[in-house]
């Protein structure tokens, strides 16, 4: 069994960090291995048809996951989503690959690997979107190889606009978009940008700053709100669509982060160095899917495969991640630990 794990480690270029437990290291190897199987299954070819059905992809990966759990029972809890017992890890990583461009889905609902040779510079290596023909390494669900002529920036990869965090805030609080509305103020809850709690628990019955988001109950409706000098209120509808596992879901979080950053209380992420190669990254709130999926291609969720706040990441990746998070108003603390 040690030989099997050593082969997995060598094949994917995944090292154990200093003091890492056996279960943690095995979990990371199995996590990344399942991602690689997800991609390799989509390279199947039958009767000159390349790819595989999503159904077959999920079945094969479920069988592999169950086999890993039988071999390594200490990792069983790592692949369970305690917040959603119906969540399937094989489906989760398949969707990550579909949404980030690793997999292309045809009109027959078959997936194939998108080997266009697109790369993104991350630290001292390059995230490769697909499976390269040369030797590569793996971090989290991401594949890393030499650069190609098709280079993209992280912002282009995430399909982000070019606005800074403050420019985004100013655009969303352009006074020409706001009007007086017949809304009962005492029935609203207001997002408090000065709260030290996570954004989902940062709501108050009072409007703490002049720009905020208001909601009528937890499920809305939602409004952007401006408080005038005479204490009157102006509103603009803030449409929050039903969220899913698409790349563009949970974008409303960007607005909360931008408001906090505008009022000099930005959401924070903390870096804790583990050794000369790896650090732990803890984020003080859940990310929009764009940035969350990007992190899944660079790092491993720490507590379990569905952890959205804690990650193990290579030290040389952190400056690039800090830039990506800074674009949406999140600052990293403890940065000197990875230099």
Tab-separated table of C-alpha atoms in Angstrom:
chain	number	residue	atom	x	y	z
A	1	UNK	CA	0.000	0.000	0.000
A	2	UNK	CA	2.884	2.360	0.717
A	3	UNK	CA	4.124	1.652	-2.807
A	4	UNK	CA	0.712	2.562	-4.226
A	5	UNK	CA	0.650	5.891	-2.372
A	6	UNK	CA	4.252	6.617	-3.331
A	7	UNK	CA	3.385	6.046	-6.992
A	8	UNK	CA	0.403	8.405	-6.739
A	9	UNK	CA	2.577	11.012	-5.038
A	10	UNK	CA	5.333	10.747	-7.645
A	11	UNK	CA	2.980	10.672	-10.633
A	12	UNK	CA	1.162	13.833	-9.575
A	13	UNK	CA	4.104	15.607	-7.922
A	14	UNK	CA	2.281	15.952	-4.597
A	15	UNK	CA	4.471	16.128	-1.489
A	16	UNK	CA	3.592	15.731	2.158
A	17	UNK	CA	4.010	18.931	4.167
A	18	UNK	CA	5.924	18.955	7.434
A	19	UNK	CA	3.913	17.316	10.208
A	20	UNK	CA	1.059	16.254	7.918
A	21	UNK	CA	-0.895	13.236	9.152
A	22	UNK	CA	-1.256	10.082	7.071
A	23	UNK	CA	-5.008	10.598	6.631
A	24	UNK	CA	-4.532	14.188	5.458
A	25	UNK	CA	-1.884	13.238	2.901
A	26	UNK	CA	-3.886	10.249	1.632
A	27	UNK	CA	-6.992	12.437	1.358
A	28	UNK	CA	-5.105	14.960	-0.799
A	29	UNK	CA	-3.726	12.218	-3.028
A	30	UNK	CA	-7.176	10.662	-3.516
A	31	UNK	CA	-8.792	14.086	-4.045
A	32	UNK	CA	-6.403	14.991	-6.861
A	33	UNK	CA	-6.409	11.473	-8.277
A	34	UNK	CA	-10.200	11.536	-8.641
A	35	UNK	CA	-9.871	14.827	-10.486
A	36	UNK	CA	-7.385	13.242	-12.887
A	37	UNK	CA	-9.655	10.262	-13.437
A	38	UNK	CA	-12.524	12.650	-14.204
A	39	UNK	CA	-10.450	14.181	-16.990
A	40	UNK	CA	-8.994	10.938	-18.322
A	41	UNK	CA	-12.426	9.305	-18.571
A	42	UNK	CA	-13.414	12.192	-20.850
A	43	UNK	CA	-10.575	11.211	-23.204
A	44	UNK	CA	-12.196	7.873	-24.001
A	45	UNK	CA	-12.758	7.106	-27.649
A	46	UNK	CA	-15.311	4.636	-29.021
A	47	UNK	CA	-16.442	4.245	-32.626
A	48	UNK	CA	-14.583	7.455	-33.473
A	49	UNK	CA	-16.581	9.338	-30.848
A	50	UNK	CA	-14.369	11.074	-28.280
A	51	UNK	CA	-15.586	11.653	-24.771
A	52	UNK	CA	-18.020	10.055	-22.366
A	53	UNK	CA	-21.496	10.694	-21.038
A	54	UNK	CA	-21.791	12.618	-17.802
A	55	UNK	CA	-23.658	9.645	-16.363
A	56	UNK	CA	-20.810	7.243	-17.101
A	57	UNK	CA	-18.274	9.729	-15.790
A	58	UNK	CA	-20.115	9.945	-12.477
A	59	UNK	CA	-20.592	6.173	-12.165
A	60	UNK	CA	-16.900	5.413	-12.737
A	61	UNK	CA	-15.773	8.097	-10.309
A	62	UNK	CA	-18.207	6.922	-7.634
A	63	UNK	CA	-16.791	3.413	-7.967
A	64	UNK	CA	-13.249	4.762	-7.659
A	65	UNK	CA	-14.151	6.849	-4.613
A	66	UNK	CA	-15.703	3.845	-2.904
A	67	UNK	CA	-12.596	1.793	-3.655
A	68	UNK	CA	-10.344	4.491	-2.162
A	69	UNK	CA	-12.502	4.596	0.962
A	70	UNK	CA	-12.283	0.806	1.301
A	71	UNK	CA	-8.498	0.981	1.023
A	72	UNK	CA	-8.174	4.021	3.288
A	73	UNK	CA	-11.126	4.117	5.731
A	74	UNK	CA	-9.555	7.060	7.569
A	75	UNK	CA	-10.585	9.417	4.737
A	76	UNK	CA	-14.290	8.526	4.577
A	77	UNK	CA	-15.387	11.704	6.387
A	78	UNK	CA	-13.332	13.853	4.020
A	79	UNK	CA	-15.730	13.224	1.140
A	80	UNK	CA	-18.981	13.875	2.998
A	81	UNK	CA	-20.669	17.270	2.890
A	82	UNK	CA	-22.091	17.656	6.397
A	83	UNK	CA	-24.206	20.606	5.237
A	84	UNK	CA	-25.775	18.685	2.369
A	85	UNK	CA	-25.965	14.906	2.658
A	86	UNK	CA	-27.125	14.681	-0.973
A	87	UNK	CA	-23.970	16.325	-2.339
A	88	UNK	CA	-21.829	14.061	-4.497
A	89	UNK	CA	-18.100	14.688	-4.722
A	90	UNK	CA	-17.749	13.136	-8.215
A	91	UNK	CA	-20.536	15.399	-9.488
A	92	UNK	CA	-18.960	18.362	-7.701
A	93	UNK	CA	-15.558	18.020	-9.357
A	94	UNK	CA	-17.108	17.242	-12.738
A	95	UNK	CA	-19.016	20.516	-12.495
A	96	UNK	CA	-15.864	22.412	-11.486
A	97	UNK	CA	-14.135	21.136	-14.613
A	98	UNK	CA	-17.117	21.912	-16.821
A	99	UNK	CA	-17.443	25.441	-15.486
A	100	UNK	CA	-13.726	26.265	-15.654
A	101	UNK	CA	-13.316	25.060	-19.228
A	102	UNK	CA	-11.492	21.779	-18.647
A	103	UNK	CA	-14.450	19.823	-20.016
A	104	UNK	CA	-16.607	20.628	-23.045
A	105	UNK	CA	-20.156	19.262	-23.246
A	106	UNK	CA	-21.614	18.474	-26.687
A	107	UNK	CA	-25.232	18.396	-27.832
A	108	UNK	CA	-25.494	14.740	-26.748
A	109	UNK	CA	-24.493	15.621	-23.186
A	110	UNK	CA	-21.090	13.979	-23.600
A	111	UNK	CA	-17.974	15.476	-22.048
A	112	UNK	CA	-14.550	15.661	-23.639
A	113	UNK	CA	-11.338	17.335	-22.513
A	114	UNK	CA	-10.771	20.836	-23.910
A	115	UNK	CA	-7.144	20.535	-24.978
A	116	UNK	CA	-6.619	23.950	-26.555
A	117	UNK	CA	-3.323	24.489	-24.745
A	118	UNK	CA	-4.503	27.424	-22.657
A	119	UNK	CA	-2.247	28.292	-19.712
A	120	UNK	CA	-2.305	30.774	-16.823
A	121	UNK	CA	0.853	31.805	-14.979
A	122	UNK	CA	0.617	30.898	-11.280
A	123	UNK	CA	3.721	31.377	-9.161
A	124	UNK	CA	6.677	29.776	-10.914
A	125	UNK	CA	4.583	27.395	-13.014
A	126	UNK	CA	1.524	27.398	-15.300
A	127	UNK	CA	-2.008	26.152	-14.810
A	128	UNK	CA	-2.821	24.093	-17.911
A	129	UNK	CA	-6.491	23.884	-18.927
A	130	UNK	CA	-6.729	20.298	-20.101
A	131	UNK	CA	-4.245	17.422	-20.068
A	132	UNK	CA	-0.834	18.222	-21.585
A	133	UNK	CA	1.156	15.718	-23.652
A	134	UNK	CA	4.228	16.321	-21.507
A	135	UNK	CA	5.050	15.656	-17.868
A	136	UNK	CA	2.840	17.616	-15.499
A	137	UNK	CA	2.105	18.025	-11.812
A	138	UNK	CA	-1.165	18.413	-9.924
A	139	UNK	CA	-2.299	20.829	-7.219
A	140	UNK	CA	-5.834	20.315	-5.973
A	141	UNK	CA	-7.848	19.723	-9.146
A	142	UNK	CA	-5.519	21.774	-11.363
A	143	UNK	CA	-2.958	20.511	-13.865
A	144	UNK	CA	0.380	22.353	-14.103
A	145	UNK	CA	2.876	22.231	-16.961
A	146	UNK	CA	5.117	24.374	-19.160
A	147	UNK	CA	3.698	27.565	-20.693
A	148	UNK	CA	2.107	27.539	-24.130
A	149	UNK	CA	1.608	30.366	-26.614
A	150	UNK	CA	-2.012	30.645	-25.433
A	151	UNK	CA	-1.427	32.548	-22.203
A	152	UNK	CA	-4.287	34.080	-20.205
A	153	UNK	CA	-4.364	36.160	-17.058
A	154	UNK	CA	-6.281	34.942	-14.029
A	155	UNK	CA	-8.831	37.724	-14.580
A	156	UNK	CA	-9.403	36.600	-18.171
A	157	UNK	CA	-9.717	33.008	-17.020
A	158	UNK	CA	-12.357	34.010	-14.463
A	159	UNK	CA	-14.148	36.185	-17.053
A	160	UNK	CA	-13.881	39.131	-14.689
A	161	UNK	CA	-14.392	42.763	-15.759
A	162	UNK	CA	-11.515	45.214	-15.440
A	163	UNK	CA	-12.992	47.191	-12.564
A	164	UNK	CA	-11.102	47.647	-9.341
A	165	UNK	CA	-13.000	46.920	-6.157
A	166	UNK	CA	-13.659	50.631	-5.540
A	167	UNK	CA	-14.668	51.244	-9.172
A	168	UNK	CA	-17.146	48.393	-8.865
A	169	UNK	CA	-18.546	49.922	-5.669
A	170	UNK	CA	-18.936	53.354	-7.294
A	171	UNK	CA	-20.683	51.804	-10.293
A	172	UNK	CA	-23.179	49.935	-8.097
A	173	UNK	CA	-23.913	53.075	-6.040
A	174	UNK	CA	-24.362	55.540	-8.884
A	175	UNK	CA	-27.076	57.862	-7.518
A	176	UNK	CA	-28.851	58.010	-10.882
A	177	UNK	CA	-29.970	54.388	-10.341
A	178	UNK	CA	-31.713	55.094	-6.992
A	179	UNK	CA	-35.254	56.273	-6.258
A	180	UNK	CA	-37.590	56.848	-3.358
A	181	UNK	CA	-39.725	53.785	-2.720
A	182	UNK	CA	-42.736	53.006	-0.575
A	183	UNK	CA	-40.864	50.503	1.605
A	184	UNK	CA	-41.301	50.153	5.371
A	185	UNK	CA	-37.838	50.841	6.794
A	186	UNK	CA	-38.593	49.166	10.127
A	187	UNK	CA	-39.278	45.886	8.312
A	188	UNK	CA	-35.834	45.775	6.693
A	189	UNK	CA	-32.527	44.281	7.705
A	190	UNK	CA	-29.355	46.054	6.570
A	191	UNK	CA	-25.953	44.643	5.716
A	192	UNK	CA	-23.457	45.993	8.247
A	193	UNK	CA	-20.070	46.497	6.530
A	194	UNK	CA	-18.391	47.241	9.859
A	195	UNK	CA	-19.209	43.863	11.363
A	196	UNK	CA	-16.319	41.545	12.227
A	197	UNK	CA	-18.513	38.503	11.640
A	198	UNK	CA	-18.784	36.619	8.346
A	199	UNK	CA	-20.933	38.480	5.768
A	200	UNK	CA	-23.820	36.018	6.035
A	201	UNK	CA	-24.189	36.954	9.721
A	202	UNK	CA	-23.542	40.684	9.319
A	203	UNK	CA	-27.112	41.981	9.226
A	204	UNK	CA	-28.646	44.635	11.470
A	205	UNK	CA	-31.991	46.349	11.981
A	206	UNK	CA	-30.171	49.689	11.605
A	207	UNK	CA	-28.303	51.110	8.628
A	208	UNK	CA	-24.763	51.650	9.919
A	209	UNK	CA	-23.276	53.425	6.862
A	210	UNK	CA	-24.711	55.539	4.045
A	211	UNK	CA	-24.439	52.767	1.441
A	212	UNK	CA	-25.693	49.283	2.127
A	213	UNK	CA	-27.869	46.367	1.041
A	214	UNK	CA	-31.296	45.817	2.586
A	215	UNK	CA	-33.479	42.754	2.635
A	216	UNK	CA	-37.038	41.895	3.581
A	217	UNK	CA	-36.416	38.647	5.422
A	218	UNK	CA	-33.586	36.199	4.783
A	219	UNK	CA	-34.826	35.328	1.298
A	220	UNK	CA	-35.429	38.909	0.213
A	221	UNK	CA	-36.355	40.795	-1.836
A	222	UNK	CA	-33.059	42.709	-1.725
A	223	UNK	CA	-32.257	46.359	-2.416
A	224	UNK	CA	-29.189	48.525	-2.663
A	225	UNK	CA	-29.772	51.474	-0.345
A	226	UNK	CA	-28.470	55.052	-0.118
A	227	UNK	CA	-29.090	57.118	2.977
A	228	UNK	CA	-29.366	60.820	2.190
A	229	UNK	CA	-28.006	63.623	4.474
A	230	UNK	CA	-31.613	64.374	5.499
A	231	UNK	CA	-31.968	60.713	6.615
A	232	UNK	CA	-34.278	59.780	3.734
A	233	UNK	CA	-33.663	56.498	1.904
A	234	UNK	CA	-33.202	55.772	-1.793
A	235	UNK	CA	-33.467	52.277	-3.238
A	236	UNK	CA	-32.377	50.260	-6.261
A	237	UNK	CA	-33.477	46.684	-6.824
A	238	UNK	CA	-30.742	44.139	-6.170
A	239	UNK	CA	-31.758	41.007	-8.028
A	240	UNK	CA	-30.444	37.814	-6.424
A	241	UNK	CA	-31.192	34.916	-8.731
A	242	UNK	CA	-31.431	31.324	-7.487
A	243	UNK	CA	-27.868	30.111	-7.034
A	244	UNK	CA	-26.361	26.960	-8.483
A	245	UNK	CA	-22.986	25.382	-9.204
A	246	UNK	CA	-22.369	27.546	-12.272
A	247	UNK	CA	-19.228	29.671	-12.534
A	248	UNK	CA	-21.228	32.892	-12.226
A	249	UNK	CA	-23.208	31.935	-9.115
A	250	UNK	CA	-22.921	33.745	-5.772
A	251	UNK	CA	-21.782	36.948	-7.480
A	252	UNK	CA	-23.843	38.933	-4.953
A	253	UNK	CA	-21.029	38.289	-2.474
A	254	UNK	CA	-18.800	40.576	-4.525
A	255	UNK	CA	-21.056	43.497	-3.620
A	256	UNK	CA	-20.788	42.773	0.111
A	257	UNK	CA	-16.995	42.531	-0.124
A	258	UNK	CA	-16.849	45.805	-2.082
A	259	UNK	CA	-18.961	47.628	0.518
A	260	UNK	CA	-16.752	46.381	3.344
A	261	UNK	CA	-13.599	47.410	1.469
A	262	UNK	CA	-15.051	50.872	0.727
A	263	UNK	CA	-15.589	51.441	4.453
A	264	UNK	CA	-12.056	50.276	5.297
A	265	UNK	CA	-13.173	47.017	6.876
A	266	UNK	CA	-12.313	44.544	4.112
A	267	UNK	CA	-12.968	40.854	4.402
A	268	UNK	CA	-9.742	39.129	5.419
A	269	UNK	CA	-7.915	35.944	4.590
A	270	UNK	CA	-5.101	34.598	6.747
A	271	UNK	CA	-1.968	32.730	5.732
A	272	UNK	CA	-0.293	30.306	8.120
A	273	UNK	CA	2.943	28.825	6.870
A	274	UNK	CA	3.310	25.044	7.243
A	275	UNK	CA	6.790	24.601	5.798
A	276	UNK	CA	8.935	25.998	2.995
A	277	UNK	CA	6.482	24.695	0.354
A	278	UNK	CA	2.967	24.917	1.757
A	279	UNK	CA	0.727	27.255	3.738
A	280	UNK	CA	-2.793	27.152	5.074
A	281	UNK	CA	-5.140	29.788	3.708
A	282	UNK	CA	-8.251	30.671	5.727
A	283	UNK	CA	-10.823	33.007	4.169
A	284	UNK	CA	-13.218	34.939	6.412
A	285	UNK	CA	-16.274	34.253	4.254
A	286	UNK	CA	-17.483	32.206	1.311
A	287	UNK	CA	-16.340	33.311	-2.149
A	288	UNK	CA	-18.217	33.788	-5.399
A	289	UNK	CA	-17.916	30.614	-7.448
A	290	UNK	CA	-15.404	32.150	-9.857
A	291	UNK	CA	-12.768	32.614	-7.161
A	292	UNK	CA	-13.781	29.458	-5.267
A	293	UNK	CA	-13.366	27.261	-8.340
A	294	UNK	CA	-10.070	28.959	-9.142
A	295	UNK	CA	-8.799	28.064	-5.665
A	296	UNK	CA	-9.897	24.459	-6.194
A	297	UNK	CA	-7.577	24.341	-9.219
A	298	UNK	CA	-4.645	25.617	-7.141
A	299	UNK	CA	-5.112	24.067	-3.708
A	300	UNK	CA	-6.813	21.442	-1.565
A	301	UNK	CA	-9.848	22.152	0.654
A	302	UNK	CA	-8.532	21.345	4.114
A	303	UNK	CA	-11.232	20.020	6.424
A	304	UNK	CA	-13.064	18.060	3.750
A	305	UNK	CA	-13.613	18.078	0.012
A	306	UNK	CA	-16.458	20.619	0.321
A	307	UNK	CA	-14.668	23.102	2.609
A	308	UNK	CA	-15.114	26.598	1.138
A	309	UNK	CA	-13.019	28.562	3.632
A	310	UNK	CA	-9.814	26.625	4.419
A	311	UNK	CA	-7.227	25.559	1.867
A	312	UNK	CA	-3.724	24.113	1.660
A	313	UNK	CA	-1.777	25.981	-1.001
A	314	UNK	CA	1.805	26.240	-2.237
A	315	UNK	CA	3.631	29.287	-0.911
A	316	UNK	CA	4.605	30.591	-4.334
A	317	UNK	CA	0.925	30.585	-5.425
A	318	UNK	CA	-0.145	32.974	-2.664
A	319	UNK	CA	0.879	36.301	-4.293
A	320	UNK	CA	-1.250	35.483	-7.350
A	321	UNK	CA	-4.173	34.418	-5.168
A	322	UNK	CA	-3.784	37.608	-3.125
A	323	UNK	CA	-4.140	39.596	-6.352
A	324	UNK	CA	-7.260	37.668	-7.394
A	325	UNK	CA	-8.873	38.093	-3.986
A	326	UNK	CA	-7.817	41.747	-3.844
A	327	UNK	CA	-9.771	42.384	-7.029
A	328	UNK	CA	-12.970	41.651	-5.108
A	329	UNK	CA	-11.962	43.440	-1.915
A	330	UNK	CA	-10.350	40.708	0.196
A	331	UNK	CA	-6.964	41.306	1.777
A	332	UNK	CA	-4.526	38.635	2.914
A	333	UNK	CA	-2.955	38.936	6.354
A	334	UNK	CA	0.279	37.250	7.322
A	335	UNK	CA	1.763	37.702	3.871
A	336	UNK	CA	5.327	37.949	5.167
A	337	UNK	CA	5.151	34.288	6.129
A	338	UNK	CA	5.339	33.065	2.530
A	339	UNK	CA	8.050	35.366	1.168
